[in-house]
PDB file of C-alpha atoms in Angstrom:
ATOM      1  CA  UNK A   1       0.000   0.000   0.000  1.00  0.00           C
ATOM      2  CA  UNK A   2       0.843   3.498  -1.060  1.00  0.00           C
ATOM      3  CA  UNK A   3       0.134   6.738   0.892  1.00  0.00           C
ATOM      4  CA  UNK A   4       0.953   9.941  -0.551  1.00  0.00           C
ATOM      5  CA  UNK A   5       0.738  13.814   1.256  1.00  0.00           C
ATOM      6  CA  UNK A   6       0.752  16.725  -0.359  1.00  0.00           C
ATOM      7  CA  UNK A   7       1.362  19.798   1.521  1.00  0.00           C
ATOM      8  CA  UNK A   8       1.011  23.368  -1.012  1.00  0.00           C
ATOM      9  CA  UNK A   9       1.759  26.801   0.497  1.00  0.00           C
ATOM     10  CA  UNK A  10       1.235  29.803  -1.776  1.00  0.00           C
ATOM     11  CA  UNK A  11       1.283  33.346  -1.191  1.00  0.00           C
ATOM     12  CA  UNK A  12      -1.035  35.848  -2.466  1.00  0.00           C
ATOM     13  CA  UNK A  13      -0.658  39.094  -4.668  1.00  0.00           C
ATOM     14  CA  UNK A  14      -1.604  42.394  -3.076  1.00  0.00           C
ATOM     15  CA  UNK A  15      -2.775  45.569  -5.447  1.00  0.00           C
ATOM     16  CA  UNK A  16      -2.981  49.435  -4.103  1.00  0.00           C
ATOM     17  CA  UNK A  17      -5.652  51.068  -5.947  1.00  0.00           C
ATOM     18  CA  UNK A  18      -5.235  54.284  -3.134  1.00  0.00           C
ATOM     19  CA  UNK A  19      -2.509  56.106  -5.877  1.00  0.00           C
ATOM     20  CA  UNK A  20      -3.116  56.947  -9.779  1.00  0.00           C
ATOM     21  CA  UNK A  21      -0.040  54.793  -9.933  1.00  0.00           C
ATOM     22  CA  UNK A  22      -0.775  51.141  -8.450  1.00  0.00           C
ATOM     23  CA  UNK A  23       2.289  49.141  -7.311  1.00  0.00           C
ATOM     24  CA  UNK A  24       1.704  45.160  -7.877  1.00  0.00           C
ATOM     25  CA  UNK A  25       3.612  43.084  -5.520  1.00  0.00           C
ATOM     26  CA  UNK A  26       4.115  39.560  -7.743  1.00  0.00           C
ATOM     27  CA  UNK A  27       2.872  36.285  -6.652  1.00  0.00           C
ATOM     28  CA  UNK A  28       5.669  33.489  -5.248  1.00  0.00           C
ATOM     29  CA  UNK A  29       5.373  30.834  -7.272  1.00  0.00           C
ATOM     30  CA  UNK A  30       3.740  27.865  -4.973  1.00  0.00           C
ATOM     31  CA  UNK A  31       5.877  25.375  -3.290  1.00  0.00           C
ATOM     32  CA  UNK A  32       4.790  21.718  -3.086  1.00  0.00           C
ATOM     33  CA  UNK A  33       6.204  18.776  -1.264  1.00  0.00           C
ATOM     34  CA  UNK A  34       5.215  15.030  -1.671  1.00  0.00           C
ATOM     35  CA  UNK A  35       6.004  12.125   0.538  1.00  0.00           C
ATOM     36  CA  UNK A  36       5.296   9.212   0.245  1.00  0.00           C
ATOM     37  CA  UNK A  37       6.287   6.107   2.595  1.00  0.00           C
ATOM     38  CA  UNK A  38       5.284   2.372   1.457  1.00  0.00           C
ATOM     39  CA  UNK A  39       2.926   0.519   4.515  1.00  0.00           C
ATOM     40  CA  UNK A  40       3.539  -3.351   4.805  1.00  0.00           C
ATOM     41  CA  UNK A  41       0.487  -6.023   5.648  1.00  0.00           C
ATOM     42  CA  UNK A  42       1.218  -6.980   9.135  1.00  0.00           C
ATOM     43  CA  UNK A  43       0.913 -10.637   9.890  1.00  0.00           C
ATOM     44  CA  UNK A  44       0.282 -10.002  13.907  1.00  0.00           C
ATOM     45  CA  UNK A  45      -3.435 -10.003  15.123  1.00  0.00           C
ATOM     46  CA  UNK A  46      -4.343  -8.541  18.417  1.00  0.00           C
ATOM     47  CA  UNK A  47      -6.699 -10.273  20.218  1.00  0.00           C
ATOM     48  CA  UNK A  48      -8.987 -10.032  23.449  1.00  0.00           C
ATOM     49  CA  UNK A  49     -10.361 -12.075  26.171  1.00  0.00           C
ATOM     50  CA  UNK A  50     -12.450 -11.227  28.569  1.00  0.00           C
ATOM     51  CA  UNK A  51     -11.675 -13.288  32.053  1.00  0.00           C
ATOM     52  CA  UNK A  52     -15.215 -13.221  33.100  1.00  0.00           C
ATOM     53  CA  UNK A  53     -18.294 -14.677  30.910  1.00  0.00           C
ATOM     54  CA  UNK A  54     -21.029 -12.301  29.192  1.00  0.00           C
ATOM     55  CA  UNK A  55     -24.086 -12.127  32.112  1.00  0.00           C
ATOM     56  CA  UNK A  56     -26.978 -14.587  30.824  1.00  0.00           C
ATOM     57  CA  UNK A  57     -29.777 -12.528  29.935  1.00  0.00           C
ATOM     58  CA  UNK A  58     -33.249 -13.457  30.691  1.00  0.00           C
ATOM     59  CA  UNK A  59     -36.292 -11.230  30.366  1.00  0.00           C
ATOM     60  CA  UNK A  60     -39.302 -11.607  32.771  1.00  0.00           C
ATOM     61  CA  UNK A  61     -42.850 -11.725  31.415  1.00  0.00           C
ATOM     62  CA  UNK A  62     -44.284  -8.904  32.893  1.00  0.00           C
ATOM     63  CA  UNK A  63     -47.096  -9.187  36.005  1.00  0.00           C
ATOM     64  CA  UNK A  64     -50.519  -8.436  34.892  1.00  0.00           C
ATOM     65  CA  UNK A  65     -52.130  -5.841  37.137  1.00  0.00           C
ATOM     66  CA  UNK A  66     -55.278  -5.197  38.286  1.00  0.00           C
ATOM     67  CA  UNK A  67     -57.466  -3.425  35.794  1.00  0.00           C
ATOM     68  CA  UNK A  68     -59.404  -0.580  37.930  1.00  0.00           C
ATOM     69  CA  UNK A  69     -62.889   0.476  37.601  1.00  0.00           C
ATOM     70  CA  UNK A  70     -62.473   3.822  35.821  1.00  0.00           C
ATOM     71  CA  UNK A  71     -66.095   3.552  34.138  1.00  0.00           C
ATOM     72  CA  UNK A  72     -67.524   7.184  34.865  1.00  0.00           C
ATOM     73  CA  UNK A  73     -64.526   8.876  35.164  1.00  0.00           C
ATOM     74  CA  UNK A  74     -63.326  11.445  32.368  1.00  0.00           C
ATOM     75  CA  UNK A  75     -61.032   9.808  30.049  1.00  0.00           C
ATOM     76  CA  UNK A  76     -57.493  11.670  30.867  1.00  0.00           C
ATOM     77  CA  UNK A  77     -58.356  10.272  34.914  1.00  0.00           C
ATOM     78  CA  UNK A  78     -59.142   6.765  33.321  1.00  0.00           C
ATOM     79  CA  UNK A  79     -55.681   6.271  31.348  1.00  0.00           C
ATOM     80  CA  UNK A  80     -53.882   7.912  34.965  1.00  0.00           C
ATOM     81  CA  UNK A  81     -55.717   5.330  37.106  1.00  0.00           C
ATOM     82  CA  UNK A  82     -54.403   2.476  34.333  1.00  0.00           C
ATOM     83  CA  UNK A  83     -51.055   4.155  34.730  1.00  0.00           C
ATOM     84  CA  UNK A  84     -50.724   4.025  38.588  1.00  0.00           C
ATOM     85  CA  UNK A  85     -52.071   0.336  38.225  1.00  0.00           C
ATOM     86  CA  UNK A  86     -48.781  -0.432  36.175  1.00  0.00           C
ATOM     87  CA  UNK A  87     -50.256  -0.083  32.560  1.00  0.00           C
ATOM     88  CA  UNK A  88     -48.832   2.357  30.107  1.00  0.00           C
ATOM     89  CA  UNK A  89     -50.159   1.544  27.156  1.00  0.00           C
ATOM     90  CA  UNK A  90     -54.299   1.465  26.647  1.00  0.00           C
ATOM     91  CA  UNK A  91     -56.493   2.394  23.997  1.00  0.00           C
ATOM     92  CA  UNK A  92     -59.555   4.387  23.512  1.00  0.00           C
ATOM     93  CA  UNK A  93     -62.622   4.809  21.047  1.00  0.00           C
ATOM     94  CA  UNK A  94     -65.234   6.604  20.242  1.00  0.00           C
ATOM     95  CA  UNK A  95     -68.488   4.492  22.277  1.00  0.00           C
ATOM     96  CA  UNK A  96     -71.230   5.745  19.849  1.00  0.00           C
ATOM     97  CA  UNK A  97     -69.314   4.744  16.519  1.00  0.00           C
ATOM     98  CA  UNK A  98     -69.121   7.083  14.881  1.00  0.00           C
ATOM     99  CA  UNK A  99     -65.036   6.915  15.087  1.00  0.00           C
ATOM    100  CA  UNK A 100     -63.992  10.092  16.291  1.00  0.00           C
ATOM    101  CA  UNK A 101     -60.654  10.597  18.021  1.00  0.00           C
ATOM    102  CA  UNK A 102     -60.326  11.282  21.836  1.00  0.00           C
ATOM    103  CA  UNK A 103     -58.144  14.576  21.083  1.00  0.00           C
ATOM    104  CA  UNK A 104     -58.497  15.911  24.639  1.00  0.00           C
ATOM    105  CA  UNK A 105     -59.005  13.245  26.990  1.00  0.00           C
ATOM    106  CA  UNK A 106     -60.571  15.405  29.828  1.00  0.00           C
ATOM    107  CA  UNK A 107     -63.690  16.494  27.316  1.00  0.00           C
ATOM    108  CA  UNK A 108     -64.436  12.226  27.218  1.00  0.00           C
ATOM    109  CA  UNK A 109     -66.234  10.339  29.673  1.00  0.00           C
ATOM    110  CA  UNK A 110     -65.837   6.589  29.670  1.00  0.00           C
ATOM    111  CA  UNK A 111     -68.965   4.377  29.610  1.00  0.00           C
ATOM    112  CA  UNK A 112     -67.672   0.868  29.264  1.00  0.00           C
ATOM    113  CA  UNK A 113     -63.820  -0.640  29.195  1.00  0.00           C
ATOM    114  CA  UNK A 114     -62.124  -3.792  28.631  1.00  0.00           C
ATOM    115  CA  UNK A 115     -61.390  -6.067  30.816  1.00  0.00           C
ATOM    116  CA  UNK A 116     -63.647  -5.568  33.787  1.00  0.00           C
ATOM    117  CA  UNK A 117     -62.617  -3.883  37.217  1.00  0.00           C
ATOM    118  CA  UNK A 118     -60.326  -6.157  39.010  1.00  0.00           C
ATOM    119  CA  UNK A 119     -59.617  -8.732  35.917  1.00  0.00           C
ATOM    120  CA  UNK A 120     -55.882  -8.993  35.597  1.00  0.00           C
ATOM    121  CA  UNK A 121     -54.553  -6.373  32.583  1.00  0.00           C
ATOM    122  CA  UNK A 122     -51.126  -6.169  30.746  1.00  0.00           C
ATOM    123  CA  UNK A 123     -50.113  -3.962  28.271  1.00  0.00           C
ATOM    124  CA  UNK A 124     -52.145  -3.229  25.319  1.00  0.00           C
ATOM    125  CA  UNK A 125     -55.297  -4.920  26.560  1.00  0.00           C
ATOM    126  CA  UNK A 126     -57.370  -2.162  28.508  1.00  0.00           C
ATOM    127  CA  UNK A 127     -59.708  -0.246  26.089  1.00  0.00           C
ATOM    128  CA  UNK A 128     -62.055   2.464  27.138  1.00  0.00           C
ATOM    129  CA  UNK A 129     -65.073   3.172  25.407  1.00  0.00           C
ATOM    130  CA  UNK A 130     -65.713   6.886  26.059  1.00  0.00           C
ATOM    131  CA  UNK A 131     -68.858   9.516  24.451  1.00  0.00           C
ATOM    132  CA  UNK A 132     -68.065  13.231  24.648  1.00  0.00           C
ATOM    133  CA  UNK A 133     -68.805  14.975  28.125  1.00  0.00           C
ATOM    134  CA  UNK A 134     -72.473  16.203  27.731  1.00  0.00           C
ATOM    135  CA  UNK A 135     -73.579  13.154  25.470  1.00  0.00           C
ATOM    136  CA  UNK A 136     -76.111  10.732  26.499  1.00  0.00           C
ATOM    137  CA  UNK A 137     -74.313   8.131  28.930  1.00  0.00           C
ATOM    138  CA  UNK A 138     -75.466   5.403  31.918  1.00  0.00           C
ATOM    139  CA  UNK A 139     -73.093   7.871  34.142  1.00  0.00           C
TER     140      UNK A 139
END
């Protein structure tokens, strides 16, 4: 293998247009040096052990908790009771079907969810069924 540097240095030309006679200073004419030094293949290879094995990795199905009751509350309390419980991720629809989005939770009041109060819950499995606050409800 090959390597090859290349260093330039150059100086620059300066022109006084202050006069009605200009003085021109004249360029140096750019200096370049190459060297180049030849790289052999080394035959050594560096190695490393550790002294003490990789930890075994296991990962733990997660606990189901307790899904709370959280029918009549407004939706934003619903999802924090579901959070304190140990559940961070639960979904939510629209209970009339019509398929609107729960934009601001606290304007939605939940009327049914899934699974019932006190049925074990992980992740993913609570939804709330929720109607807008002021909509006809069983609350």
């Amino acid at each position: 293998m090959t390597f090859a540097v290349i260093l330039t240095a150059s100086a620059c030309s300066s022109t006084s247009s202050s006069d009605a006679t200009s003085t021109t200073t004249p360029a140096v004419a750019p200096n370049t040096v190459t060297t180049t030094t030849e790289v052999l293949p080394s035959t050594t290879v560096a190695t490393t052990q550790s002294a003490v094995p990789p930890a075994a990795t296991t990962t733990a199905a997660a606990e189901p908790a307790t899904m709370p009751n959280v029918v009549c509350m407004n939706l934003q309390a619903a999802q924090n009771a579901i959070q304190r419980a140990g559940v961070f991720f639960s979904r939510s629809e629209d209970a009339t079907g019509e398929v609107r989005s729960q934009i601001v939770d606290s304007n939605w009041i939940v009327v049914s969810q899934t699974p019932l109060a006190g049925s074990p819950v992980t992740e993913g499995q609570a939804v709330l069924s929720a109607v807008k606050i002021g909509e006809p409800n069983p609350c």
